[in-house]
GROMACS .gro file of C-alpha atoms in nm:
model
  241
    1MET     CA    1   4.030 -10.560   3.797
    2THR     CA    2   3.667 -10.571   3.758
    3GLU     CA    3   3.321 -10.366   3.908
    4HIS     CA    4   3.277 -10.697   4.073
    5GLY     CA    5   3.634 -10.790   4.229
    6GLY     CA    6   3.783 -10.981   3.940
    7VAL     CA    7   4.067 -10.989   3.691
    8GLU     CA    8   4.029 -10.914   3.355
    9ASN     CA    9   4.041 -11.157   3.098
   10GLU     CA   10   4.313 -10.977   2.895
   11ASP     CA   11   4.503 -11.013   3.189
   12TYR     CA   12   4.605 -11.325   3.237
   13ALA     CA   13   4.514 -11.440   2.856
   14GLU     CA   14   4.783 -11.569   2.622
   15ALA     CA   15   4.809 -11.452   2.349
   16ALA     CA   16   4.643 -11.669   2.063
   17PRO     CA   17   4.892 -11.848   1.803
   18ALA     CA   18   4.994 -11.639   1.508
   19PRO     CA   19   4.925 -11.871   1.194
   20LEU     CA   20   5.217 -12.012   1.057
   21LEU     CA   21   5.014 -11.948   0.717
   22GLU     CA   22   4.872 -11.690   0.616
   23LEU     CA   23   4.647 -11.558   0.186
   24ASP     CA   24   4.545 -11.249   0.259
   25ARG     CA   25   4.321 -11.130  -0.054
   26VAL     CA   26   4.557 -11.329  -0.330
   27VAL     CA   27   4.476 -11.319  -0.685
   28ARG     CA   28   4.566 -11.522  -0.960
   29ARG     CA   29   4.584 -11.435  -1.326
   30TYR     CA   30   4.666 -11.576  -1.645
   31ARG     CA   31   4.706 -11.443  -1.974
   32GLN     CA   32   4.465 -11.633  -2.278
   33GLY     CA   33   4.481 -11.412  -2.547
   34ALA     CA   34   4.444 -11.005  -2.530
   35GLU     CA   35   4.224 -11.177  -2.161
   36ALA     CA   36   4.316 -11.246  -1.839
   37LEU     CA   37   4.156 -11.523  -1.703
   38GLU     CA   38   4.167 -11.444  -1.292
   39VAL     CA   39   4.135 -11.828  -1.091
   40LEU     CA   40   4.201 -11.677  -0.750
   41SER     CA   41   4.009 -11.349  -0.687
   42GLY     CA   42   4.087 -11.213  -0.358
   43ALA     CA   43   4.140 -11.588  -0.152
   44SER     CA   44   4.184 -11.530   0.177
   45LEU     CA   45   4.298 -11.807   0.445
   46THR     CA   46   4.465 -11.853   0.803
   47LEU     CA   47   4.606 -12.254   0.926
   48HIS     CA   48   4.788 -12.254   1.208
   49ALA     CA   49   5.044 -12.565   1.310
   50GLY     CA   50   4.950 -12.872   1.406
   51GLU     CA   51   4.630 -12.837   1.127
   52VAL     CA   52   4.554 -13.080   0.882
   53VAL     CA   53   4.309 -12.918   0.664
   54ALA     CA   54   4.043 -13.103   0.309
   55LEU     CA   55   4.055 -12.822   0.017
   56VAL     CA   56   3.756 -13.038  -0.158
   57ALA     CA   57   3.681 -12.835  -0.536
   58PRO     CA   58   3.560 -12.923  -0.894
   59SER     CA   59   3.898 -13.019  -1.161
   60GLY     CA   60   3.978 -12.666  -1.310
   61THR     CA   61   3.864 -12.418  -1.004
   62GLY     CA   62   4.202 -12.349  -0.894
   63LYS     CA   63   4.296 -12.600  -0.661
   64SER     CA   64   4.629 -12.632  -0.777
   65THR     CA   65   4.690 -12.275  -0.842
   66LEU     CA   66   4.641 -12.183  -0.497
   67LEU     CA   67   4.869 -12.462  -0.333
   68HIS     CA   68   5.201 -12.355  -0.604
   69VAL     CA   69   5.128 -12.008  -0.455
   70ALA     CA   70   5.084 -12.061  -0.066
   71GLY     CA   71   5.334 -12.285  -0.107
   72LEU     CA   72   5.617 -11.958  -0.241
   73LEU     CA   73   5.626 -12.171  -0.663
   74GLU     CA   74   5.371 -11.880  -0.809
   75ARG     CA   75   5.348 -11.493  -0.728
   76PRO     CA   76   4.997 -11.386  -0.688
   77ASP     CA   77   4.967 -11.067  -0.904
   78GLU     CA   78   4.810 -10.932  -0.551
   79GLY     CA   79   4.733 -10.979  -0.219
   80GLU     CA   80   5.022 -11.124   0.076
   81VAL     CA   81   5.095 -11.445   0.139
   82TYR     CA   82   5.272 -11.485   0.502
   83LEU     CA   83   5.487 -11.767   0.590
   84ASP     CA   84   5.518 -11.698   1.001
   85GLY     CA   85   5.421 -11.364   0.985
   86ARG     CA   86   5.678 -11.317   0.717
   87PRO     CA   87   5.535 -11.166   0.403
   88THR     CA   88   5.657 -11.257   0.066
   89VAL     CA   89   5.525 -11.214  -0.211
   90ALA     CA   90   5.827 -10.934  -0.213
   91LEU     CA   91   6.139 -11.147  -0.205
   92ASP     CA   92   6.360 -11.195  -0.403
   93ASP     CA   93   6.381 -11.576  -0.588
   94ALA     CA   94   6.672 -11.719  -0.379
   95ALA     CA   95   6.485 -11.555  -0.079
   96ARG     CA   96   6.201 -11.741  -0.143
   97THR     CA   97   6.359 -12.047  -0.303
   98THR     CA   98   6.538 -12.100   0.077
   99LEU     CA   99   6.160 -12.015   0.274
  100ARG     CA  100   6.052 -12.326   0.030
  101ARG     CA  101   6.368 -12.547   0.034
  102ASN     CA  102   6.364 -12.496   0.404
  103HIS     CA  103   5.989 -12.457   0.497
  104VAL     CA  104   5.706 -12.607   0.267
  105GLY     CA  105   5.695 -13.006   0.142
  106PHE     CA  106   5.467 -13.107  -0.103
  107VAL     CA  107   5.310 -13.429  -0.246
  108TYR     CA  108   5.155 -13.470  -0.611
  109GLN     CA  109   4.914 -13.723  -0.747
  110PHE     CA  110   5.117 -13.882  -0.888
  111HIS     CA  111   5.475 -13.982  -0.621
  112HIS     CA  112   5.778 -13.803  -0.868
  113LEU     CA  113   6.011 -14.128  -0.732
  114LEU     CA  114   6.392 -14.124  -0.874
  115PRO     CA  115   6.342 -14.460  -1.081
  116GLU     CA  116   6.710 -14.542  -1.051
  117PHE     CA  117   6.765 -14.491  -0.653
  118SER     CA  118   6.593 -14.703  -0.350
  119ALA     CA  119   6.302 -14.599  -0.138
  120LEU     CA  120   6.552 -14.519   0.136
  121GLU     CA  121   6.786 -14.316  -0.094
  122ASN     CA  122   6.533 -14.131  -0.235
  123VAL     CA  123   6.378 -13.942   0.051
  124VAL     CA  124   6.781 -13.930   0.190
  125LEU     CA  125   6.844 -13.679  -0.100
  126PRO     CA  126   6.660 -13.392  -0.037
  127GLN     CA  127   6.834 -13.398   0.299
  128LEU     CA  128   7.190 -13.420   0.171
  129ILE     CA  129   7.071 -13.117  -0.044
  130ARG     CA  130   6.932 -12.923   0.233
  131GLY     CA  131   7.360 -13.024   0.353
  132LEU     CA  132   7.248 -13.266   0.636
  133ALA     CA  133   7.554 -13.530   0.729
  134ALA     CA  134   7.492 -13.840   0.499
  135GLY     CA  135   7.453 -14.062   0.832
  136GLU     CA  136   7.153 -13.815   0.959
  137ALA     CA  137   6.998 -13.804   0.683
  138LYS     CA  138   7.028 -14.202   0.658
  139ARG     CA  139   6.914 -14.215   1.006
  140ARG     CA  140   6.519 -13.959   0.945
  141ALA     CA  141   6.486 -14.165   0.638
  142SER     CA  142   6.528 -14.501   0.768
  143GLU     CA  143   6.242 -14.383   1.114
  144LEU     CA  144   6.062 -14.180   0.840
  145LEU     CA  145   5.988 -14.520   0.622
  146GLY     CA  146   5.954 -14.698   0.937
  147TYR     CA  147   5.640 -14.540   1.086
  148LEU     CA  148   5.523 -14.517   0.725
  149GLY     CA  149   5.513 -14.894   0.686
  150LEU     CA  150   5.815 -14.925   0.477
  151GLY     CA  151   6.077 -15.043   0.719
  152ALA     CA  152   6.150 -15.389   0.500
  153ARG     CA  153   6.147 -15.235   0.132
  154LEU     CA  154   6.396 -14.995   0.229
  155SER     CA  155   6.588 -15.077  -0.046
  156HIS     CA  156   6.384 -15.147  -0.314
  157ARG     CA  157   6.357 -14.977  -0.641
  158PRO     CA  158   6.029 -14.761  -0.736
  159ALA     CA  159   5.962 -15.014  -0.990
  160GLU     CA  160   5.921 -15.311  -0.705
  161LEU     CA  161   5.699 -15.088  -0.490
  162SER     CA  162   5.364 -15.071  -0.486
  163GLY     CA  163   5.134 -14.760  -0.573
  164GLY     CA  164   5.023 -14.715  -0.206
  165GLU     CA  165   5.364 -14.751  -0.143
  166GLN     CA  166   5.581 -14.534  -0.392
  167GLN     CA  167   5.358 -14.273  -0.264
  168ARG     CA  168   5.405 -14.322   0.132
  169VAL     CA  169   5.770 -14.308  -0.005
  170ALA     CA  170   5.714 -13.966  -0.164
  171ILE     CA  171   5.458 -13.883   0.180
  172ALA     CA  172   5.850 -13.908   0.376
  173ARG     CA  173   6.029 -13.734   0.087
  174ALA     CA  174   5.836 -13.400   0.073
  175VAL     CA  175   5.856 -13.402   0.508
  176ALA     CA  176   6.239 -13.547   0.556
  177ASN     CA  177   6.344 -13.217   0.626
  178ALA     CA  178   6.126 -13.153   0.877
  179PRO     CA  179   5.896 -12.860   0.670
  180ARG     CA  180   5.642 -12.609   0.857
  181LEU     CA  181   5.418 -12.649   0.567
  182LEU     CA  182   5.261 -12.949   0.337
  183PHE     CA  183   5.078 -12.868   0.098
  184ALA     CA  184   4.916 -13.282  -0.108
  185ASP     CA  185   4.757 -13.224  -0.456
  186GLU     CA  186   4.501 -13.505  -0.478
  187PRO     CA  187   4.779 -13.721  -0.286
  188THR     CA  188   4.553 -14.021  -0.360
  189GLY     CA  189   4.424 -13.997  -0.664
  190ASN     CA  190   4.572 -14.321  -0.899
  191LEU     CA  191   4.531 -14.552  -0.616
  192ASP     CA  192   4.211 -14.781  -0.527
  193PRO     CA  193   4.008 -14.713  -0.211
  194GLY     CA  194   4.154 -14.915   0.017
  195THR     CA  195   4.494 -14.829  -0.064
  196SER     CA  196   4.388 -14.455  -0.062
  197ALA     CA  197   4.251 -14.461   0.319
  198HIS     CA  198   4.574 -14.611   0.407
  199VAL     CA  199   4.818 -14.386   0.235
  200PHE     CA  200   4.526 -14.066   0.332
  201GLU     CA  201   4.571 -14.229   0.704
  202THR     CA  202   4.911 -14.237   0.709
  203MET     CA  203   4.980 -13.909   0.637
  204THR     CA  204   4.796 -13.670   0.838
  205ALA     CA  205   4.945 -13.899   1.107
  206LEU     CA  206   5.215 -13.778   1.033
  207ALA     CA  207   5.132 -13.442   0.957
  208ARG     CA  208   4.961 -13.426   1.347
  209ALA     CA  209   5.251 -13.649   1.483
  210SER     CA  210   5.513 -13.383   1.346
  211GLY     CA  211   5.336 -13.054   1.428
  212LEU     CA  212   5.340 -12.951   1.059
  213ALA     CA  213   5.068 -12.740   0.886
  214ALA     CA  214   4.915 -12.960   0.594
  215VAL     CA  215   4.621 -12.882   0.289
  216VAL     CA  216   4.483 -13.149   0.103
  217ALA     CA  217   4.343 -13.159  -0.189
  218THR     CA  218   4.129 -13.446  -0.287
  219HIS     CA  219   3.790 -13.538  -0.408
  220ASN     CA  220   3.714 -13.790  -0.157
  221LEU     CA  221   3.493 -13.649   0.074
  222GLU     CA  222   3.492 -13.923   0.282
  223LEU     CA  223   3.854 -13.861   0.331
  224ALA     CA  224   3.850 -13.546   0.366
  225ALA     CA  225   3.542 -13.533   0.674
  226THR     CA  226   3.823 -13.731   0.903
  227LEU     CA  227   3.996 -13.377   0.846
  228ASP     CA  228   3.987 -13.110   1.119
  229ARG     CA  229   3.823 -12.896   0.896
  230ARG     CA  230   3.693 -12.836   0.456
  231ILE     CA  231   3.790 -12.571   0.291
  232THR     CA  232   3.658 -12.482  -0.093
  233LEU     CA  233   3.699 -12.221  -0.408
  234ARG     CA  234   3.418 -12.087  -0.495
  235ASP     CA  235   3.397 -11.794  -0.772
  236GLY     CA  236   3.797 -11.824  -0.667
  237VAL     CA  237   3.745 -11.717  -0.284
  238LEU     CA  238   3.804 -11.974  -0.042
  239VAL     CA  239   3.513 -12.047   0.198
  240ASP     CA  240   3.459 -12.352   0.377
  241ALA     CA  241   3.265 -12.688   0.273
   0.00000   0.00000   0.00000
């Protein structure tokens, strides 16, 4: 109780949800001959479930490196990467691979779809690799592609799809295993402005509807402004944009 008879706020206040992803003073260096090039110089970030963040920075500043470190594709040289409060840097490769397979999705500038498979099959495959039954994988894939406006294109191979359709299949594939985190590296970089806006809108709507957290690297400031917040890399450190 307070001196005025009120109840202390902290007695009943709900604890703030823990970040889904936390980068704690991450450093990443690459060797260039006899010298070391430091790309990340103590980058820190917290990302909560349902939050979609734009990473806007010029080429060559370390955006892809940051996404690779955050997505457990690379280990930092210093600092820590927490996933759901769990430190990951010291985990062995098998444990990191399992975490990445089960909890992280990636979308790249080029769709990287398997050309010999249909749109549906491209989204089914990662689910089968994870161990889902074929019937359930097909049902989930059909629902995802339908949500992204591709319900009539399930049997089409990538060569029979437009650039925007191919990228939407890539987004469906990235979230097929219900990841907690989504990292998109210039996902609309190869698309015209109208198609870019549509792909961006469907990707962010899917992220918010499923409650995952996402970081989207993009040069498009207009599209970035539609997200929850914007960050940038400055001298290897993350700051608000």
